[in-house]
Coordinates of N, CA and C in Angstrom, one line a residue:
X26 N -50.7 -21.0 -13.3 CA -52.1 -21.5 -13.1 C -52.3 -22.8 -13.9
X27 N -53.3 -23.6 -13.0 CA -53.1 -24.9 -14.1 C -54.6 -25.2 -14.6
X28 N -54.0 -25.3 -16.0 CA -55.4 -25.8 -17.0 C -55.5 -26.8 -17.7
X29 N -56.7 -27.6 -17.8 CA -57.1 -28.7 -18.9 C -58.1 -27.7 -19.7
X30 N -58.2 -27.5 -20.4 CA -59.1 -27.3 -21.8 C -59.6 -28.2 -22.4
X31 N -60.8 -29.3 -22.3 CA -61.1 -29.8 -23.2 C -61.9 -29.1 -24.1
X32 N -61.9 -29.8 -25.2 CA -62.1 -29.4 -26.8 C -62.8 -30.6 -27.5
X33 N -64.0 -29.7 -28.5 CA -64.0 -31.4 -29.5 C -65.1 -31.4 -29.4
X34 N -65.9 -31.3 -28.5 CA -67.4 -32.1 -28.4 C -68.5 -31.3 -29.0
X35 N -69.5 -32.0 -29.4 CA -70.8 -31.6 -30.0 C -71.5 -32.2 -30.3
X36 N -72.6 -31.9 -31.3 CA -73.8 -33.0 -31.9 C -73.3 -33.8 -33.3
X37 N -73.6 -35.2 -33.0 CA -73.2 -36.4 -33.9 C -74.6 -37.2 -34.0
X38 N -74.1 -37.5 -35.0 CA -75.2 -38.8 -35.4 C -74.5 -40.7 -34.3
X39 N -75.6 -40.9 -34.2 CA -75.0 -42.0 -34.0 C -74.9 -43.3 -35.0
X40 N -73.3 -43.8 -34.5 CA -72.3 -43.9 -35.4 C -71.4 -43.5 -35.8
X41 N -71.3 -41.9 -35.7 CA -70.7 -40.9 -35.9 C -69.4 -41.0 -35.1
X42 N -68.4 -40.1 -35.3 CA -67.1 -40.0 -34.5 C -66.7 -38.8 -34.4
X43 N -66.4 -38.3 -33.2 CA -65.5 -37.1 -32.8 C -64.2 -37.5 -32.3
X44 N -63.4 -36.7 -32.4 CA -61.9 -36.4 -31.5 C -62.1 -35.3 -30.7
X45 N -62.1 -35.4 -29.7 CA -62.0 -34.9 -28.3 C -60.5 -34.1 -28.0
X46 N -60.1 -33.0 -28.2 CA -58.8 -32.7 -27.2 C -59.4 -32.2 -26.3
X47 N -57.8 -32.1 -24.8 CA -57.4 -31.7 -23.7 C -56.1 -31.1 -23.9
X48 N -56.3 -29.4 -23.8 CA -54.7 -28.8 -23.6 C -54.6 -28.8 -22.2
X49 N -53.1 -28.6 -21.9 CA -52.7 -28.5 -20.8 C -51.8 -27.3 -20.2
X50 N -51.6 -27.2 -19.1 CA -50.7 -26.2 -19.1 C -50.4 -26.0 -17.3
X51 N -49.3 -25.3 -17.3 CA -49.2 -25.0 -15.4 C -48.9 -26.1 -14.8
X52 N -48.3 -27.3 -15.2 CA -48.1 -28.5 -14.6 C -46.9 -29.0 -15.2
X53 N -46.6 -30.1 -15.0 CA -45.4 -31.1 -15.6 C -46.1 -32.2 -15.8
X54 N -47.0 -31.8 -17.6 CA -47.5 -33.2 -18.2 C -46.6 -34.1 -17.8
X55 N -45.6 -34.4 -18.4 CA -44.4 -35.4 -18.2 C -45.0 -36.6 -17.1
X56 N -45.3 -36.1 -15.8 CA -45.5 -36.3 -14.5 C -46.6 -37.1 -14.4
X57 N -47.3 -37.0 -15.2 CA -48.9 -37.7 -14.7 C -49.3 -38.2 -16.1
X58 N -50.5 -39.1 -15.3 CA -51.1 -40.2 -15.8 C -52.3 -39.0 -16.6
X59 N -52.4 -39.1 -17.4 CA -54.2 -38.2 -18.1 C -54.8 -38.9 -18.9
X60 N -55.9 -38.8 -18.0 CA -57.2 -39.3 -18.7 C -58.7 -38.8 -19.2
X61 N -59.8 -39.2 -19.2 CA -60.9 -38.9 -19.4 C -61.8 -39.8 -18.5
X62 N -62.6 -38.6 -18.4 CA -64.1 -39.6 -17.5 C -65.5 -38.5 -18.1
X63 N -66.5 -39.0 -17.9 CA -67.6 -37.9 -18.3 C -68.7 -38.8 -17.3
X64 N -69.6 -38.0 -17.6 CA -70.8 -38.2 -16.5 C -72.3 -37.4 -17.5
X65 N -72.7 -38.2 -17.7 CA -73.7 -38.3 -18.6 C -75.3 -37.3 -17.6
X66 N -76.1 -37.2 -17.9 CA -77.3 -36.6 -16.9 C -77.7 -37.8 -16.2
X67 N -77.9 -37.3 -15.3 CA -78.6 -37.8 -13.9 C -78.0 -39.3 -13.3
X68 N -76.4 -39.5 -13.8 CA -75.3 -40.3 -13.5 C -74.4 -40.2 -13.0
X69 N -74.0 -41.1 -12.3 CA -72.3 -40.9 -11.6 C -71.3 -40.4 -12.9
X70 N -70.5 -39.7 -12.4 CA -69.4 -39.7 -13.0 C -68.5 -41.1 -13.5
X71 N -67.9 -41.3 -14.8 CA -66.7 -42.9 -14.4 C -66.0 -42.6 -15.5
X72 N -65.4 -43.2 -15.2 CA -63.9 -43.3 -15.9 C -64.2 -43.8 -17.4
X73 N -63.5 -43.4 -18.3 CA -63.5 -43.9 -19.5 C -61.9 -44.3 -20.1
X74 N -60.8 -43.8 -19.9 CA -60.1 -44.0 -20.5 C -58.6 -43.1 -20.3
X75 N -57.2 -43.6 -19.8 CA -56.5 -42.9 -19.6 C -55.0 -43.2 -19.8
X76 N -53.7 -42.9 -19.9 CA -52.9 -42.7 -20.9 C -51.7 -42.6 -19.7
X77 N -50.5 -43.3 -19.7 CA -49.7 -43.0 -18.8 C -48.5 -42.5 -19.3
X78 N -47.3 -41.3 -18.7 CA -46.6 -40.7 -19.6 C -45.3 -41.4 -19.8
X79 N -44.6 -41.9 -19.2 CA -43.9 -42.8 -19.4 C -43.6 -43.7 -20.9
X80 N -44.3 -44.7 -20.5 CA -44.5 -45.9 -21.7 C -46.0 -45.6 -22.4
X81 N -46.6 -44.6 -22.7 CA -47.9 -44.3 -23.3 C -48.9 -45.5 -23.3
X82 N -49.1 -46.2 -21.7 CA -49.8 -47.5 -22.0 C -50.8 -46.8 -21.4
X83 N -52.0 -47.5 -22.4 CA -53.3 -46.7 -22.3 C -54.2 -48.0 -21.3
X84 N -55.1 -47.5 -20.7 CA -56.3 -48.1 -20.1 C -57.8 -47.5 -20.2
X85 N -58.4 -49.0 -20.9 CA -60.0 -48.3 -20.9 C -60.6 -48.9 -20.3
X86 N -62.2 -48.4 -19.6 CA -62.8 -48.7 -19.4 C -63.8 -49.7 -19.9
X87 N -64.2 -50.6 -19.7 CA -64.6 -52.2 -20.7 C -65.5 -51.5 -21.6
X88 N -66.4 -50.5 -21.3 CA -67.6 -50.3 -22.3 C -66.9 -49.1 -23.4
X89 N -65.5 -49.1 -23.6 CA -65.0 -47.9 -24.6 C -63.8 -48.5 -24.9
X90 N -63.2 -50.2 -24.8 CA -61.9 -50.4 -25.2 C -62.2 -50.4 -27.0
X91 N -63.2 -51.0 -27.4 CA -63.1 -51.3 -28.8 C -63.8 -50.3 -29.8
X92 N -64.2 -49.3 -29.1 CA -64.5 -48.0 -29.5 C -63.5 -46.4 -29.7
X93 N -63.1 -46.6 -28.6 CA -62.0 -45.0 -28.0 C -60.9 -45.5 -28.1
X94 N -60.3 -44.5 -28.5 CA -59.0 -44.4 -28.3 C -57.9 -43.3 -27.6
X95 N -56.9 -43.3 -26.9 CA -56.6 -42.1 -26.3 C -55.5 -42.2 -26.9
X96 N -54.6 -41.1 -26.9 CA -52.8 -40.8 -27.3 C -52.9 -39.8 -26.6
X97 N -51.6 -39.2 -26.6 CA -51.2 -38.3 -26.0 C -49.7 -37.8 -26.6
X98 N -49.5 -36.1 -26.7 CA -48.8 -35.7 -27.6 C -47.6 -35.0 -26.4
X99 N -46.6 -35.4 -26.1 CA -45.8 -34.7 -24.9 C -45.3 -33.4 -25.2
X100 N -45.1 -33.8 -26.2 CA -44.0 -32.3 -26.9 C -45.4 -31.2 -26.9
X101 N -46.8 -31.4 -27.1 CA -47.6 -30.3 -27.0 C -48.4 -30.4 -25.8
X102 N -48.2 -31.2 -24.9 CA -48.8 -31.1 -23.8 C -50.2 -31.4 -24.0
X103 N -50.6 -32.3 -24.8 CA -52.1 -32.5 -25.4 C -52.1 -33.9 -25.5
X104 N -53.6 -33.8 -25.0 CA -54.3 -35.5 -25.1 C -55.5 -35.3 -25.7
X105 N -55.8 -36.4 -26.3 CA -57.0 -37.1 -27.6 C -57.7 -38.1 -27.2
X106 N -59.0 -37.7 -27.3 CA -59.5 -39.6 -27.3 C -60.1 -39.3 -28.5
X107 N -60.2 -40.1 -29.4 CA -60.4 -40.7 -30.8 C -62.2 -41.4 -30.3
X108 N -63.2 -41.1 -30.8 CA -64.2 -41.9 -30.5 C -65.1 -42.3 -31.8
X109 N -65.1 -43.6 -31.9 CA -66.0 -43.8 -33.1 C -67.4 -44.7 -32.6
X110 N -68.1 -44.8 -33.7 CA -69.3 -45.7 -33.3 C -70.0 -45.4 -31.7
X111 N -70.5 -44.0 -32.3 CA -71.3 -43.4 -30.9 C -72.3 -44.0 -31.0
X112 N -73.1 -44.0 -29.9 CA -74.5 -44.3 -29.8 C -74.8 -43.3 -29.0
X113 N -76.2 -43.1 -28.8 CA -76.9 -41.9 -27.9 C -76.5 -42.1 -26.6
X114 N -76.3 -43.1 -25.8 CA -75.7 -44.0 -24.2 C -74.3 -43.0 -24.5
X115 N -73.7 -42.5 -25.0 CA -72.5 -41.7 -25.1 C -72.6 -40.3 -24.5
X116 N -73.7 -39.9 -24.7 CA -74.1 -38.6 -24.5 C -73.8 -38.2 -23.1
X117 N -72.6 -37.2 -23.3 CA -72.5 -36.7 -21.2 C -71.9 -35.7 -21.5
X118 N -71.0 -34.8 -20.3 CA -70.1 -34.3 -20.3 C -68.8 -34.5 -20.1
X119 N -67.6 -34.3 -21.0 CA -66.8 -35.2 -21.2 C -65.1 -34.6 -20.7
X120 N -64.8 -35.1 -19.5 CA -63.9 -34.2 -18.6 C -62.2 -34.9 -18.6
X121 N -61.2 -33.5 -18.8 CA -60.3 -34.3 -18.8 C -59.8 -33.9 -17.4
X122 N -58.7 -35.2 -17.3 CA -58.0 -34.9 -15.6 C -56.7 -35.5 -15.5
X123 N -56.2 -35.1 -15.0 CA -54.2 -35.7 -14.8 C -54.0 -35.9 -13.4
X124 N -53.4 -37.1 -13.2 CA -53.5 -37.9 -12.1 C -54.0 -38.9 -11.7
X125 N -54.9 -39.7 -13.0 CA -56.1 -40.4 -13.0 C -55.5 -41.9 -12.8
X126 N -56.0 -42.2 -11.7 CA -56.0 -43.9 -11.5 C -57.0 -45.0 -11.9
X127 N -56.5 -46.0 -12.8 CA -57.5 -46.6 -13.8 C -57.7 -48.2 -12.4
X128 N -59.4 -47.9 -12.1 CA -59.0 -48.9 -10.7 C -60.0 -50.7 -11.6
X129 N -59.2 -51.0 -12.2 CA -59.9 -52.2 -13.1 C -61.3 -53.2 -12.1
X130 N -62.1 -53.0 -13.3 CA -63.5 -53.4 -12.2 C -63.8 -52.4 -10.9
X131 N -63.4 -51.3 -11.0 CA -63.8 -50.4 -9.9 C -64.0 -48.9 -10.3
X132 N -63.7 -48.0 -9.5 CA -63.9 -46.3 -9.9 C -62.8 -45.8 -9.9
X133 N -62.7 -46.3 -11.1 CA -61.7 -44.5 -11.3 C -61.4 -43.3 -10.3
X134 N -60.4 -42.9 -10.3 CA -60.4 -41.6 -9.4 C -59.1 -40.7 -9.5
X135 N -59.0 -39.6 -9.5 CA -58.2 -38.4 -9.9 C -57.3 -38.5 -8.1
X136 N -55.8 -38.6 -8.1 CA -54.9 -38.5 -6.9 C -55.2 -36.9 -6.2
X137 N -55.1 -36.5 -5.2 CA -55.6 -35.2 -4.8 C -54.3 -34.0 -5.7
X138 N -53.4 -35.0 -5.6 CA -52.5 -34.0 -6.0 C -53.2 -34.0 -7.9
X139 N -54.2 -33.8 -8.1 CA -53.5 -34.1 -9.6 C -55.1 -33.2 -9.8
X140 N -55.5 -33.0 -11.1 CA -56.2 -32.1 -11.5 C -57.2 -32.4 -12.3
X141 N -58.5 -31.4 -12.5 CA -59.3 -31.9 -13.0 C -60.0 -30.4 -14.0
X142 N -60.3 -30.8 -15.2 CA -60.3 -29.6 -16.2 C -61.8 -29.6 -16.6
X143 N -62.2 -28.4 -16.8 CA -63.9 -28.3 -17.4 C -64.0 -29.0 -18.3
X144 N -65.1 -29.5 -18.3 CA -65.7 -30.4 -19.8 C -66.2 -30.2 -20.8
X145 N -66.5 -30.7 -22.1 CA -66.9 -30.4 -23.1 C -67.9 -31.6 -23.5
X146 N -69.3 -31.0 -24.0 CA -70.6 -31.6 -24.1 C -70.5 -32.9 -25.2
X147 N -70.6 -33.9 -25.3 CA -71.1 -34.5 -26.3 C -72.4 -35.3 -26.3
X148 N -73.0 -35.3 -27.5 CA -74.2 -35.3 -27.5 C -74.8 -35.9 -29.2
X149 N -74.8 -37.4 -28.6 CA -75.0 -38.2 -30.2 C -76.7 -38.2 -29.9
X150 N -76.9 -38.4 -31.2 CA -78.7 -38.1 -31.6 C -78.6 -39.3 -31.6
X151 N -80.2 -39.9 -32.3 CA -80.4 -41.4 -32.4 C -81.3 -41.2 -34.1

């Protein structure tokens, strides 16, 4: 059976910082690109940020390059995004997924073949 577990989220101050994990499991991390996207209330879903397994070359989304950060751990089948300097505009639900194509200036999107894991809330005050 295959799982994302995201982890990590909660209430912050803004300014504040969380680390976010995603376990994995039932798949061949190795294999795929994994990333993050969240979808805040009463918004589209979009891409934030995602990690390729290969050469660990990361891609973010313009509004989270100089903020987030992603890594990714192979040997535990686990991905991180690193977030500092929240502001309340942060506040969504925050989803991990494997397979994720980073479409620069465009939408993001998960390959059919690839997967998409429950989310975990974050939620910066003001």
């Amino acid at each position: 059976e295959v799982q994302l577990q995201a982890s990590g989220g909660g209430l912050v101050q803004t300014g504040g910082s969380l680390k976010l994990s995603c376990a994995t499991s039932g798949f061949t991390f190795d294999d795929y690109t994994i990333g993050w996207f969240r979808q805040a209330p009463g918004k589209e879903r979009e891409g934030v940020s995602c990690i390729h397994s290969g050469d660990n070359s990361a891609y973010y989304a313009d509004s989270f390059k100089d903020r987030f950060t992603i890594s990714r751990d192979n040997t535990k089948s686990m991905v991180y995004l690193q977030m500092n300097s929240l502001k309340p505009e942060d506040t969504a639900v925050y989803y991990c997924a494997a397979g994720v194509v980073p479409v620069i200036g465009g939408t993001w999107f998960v390959l059919p073949e690839g997967y998409w894991g429950k989310g975990t809330l974050v939620t910066v005050s003001s």
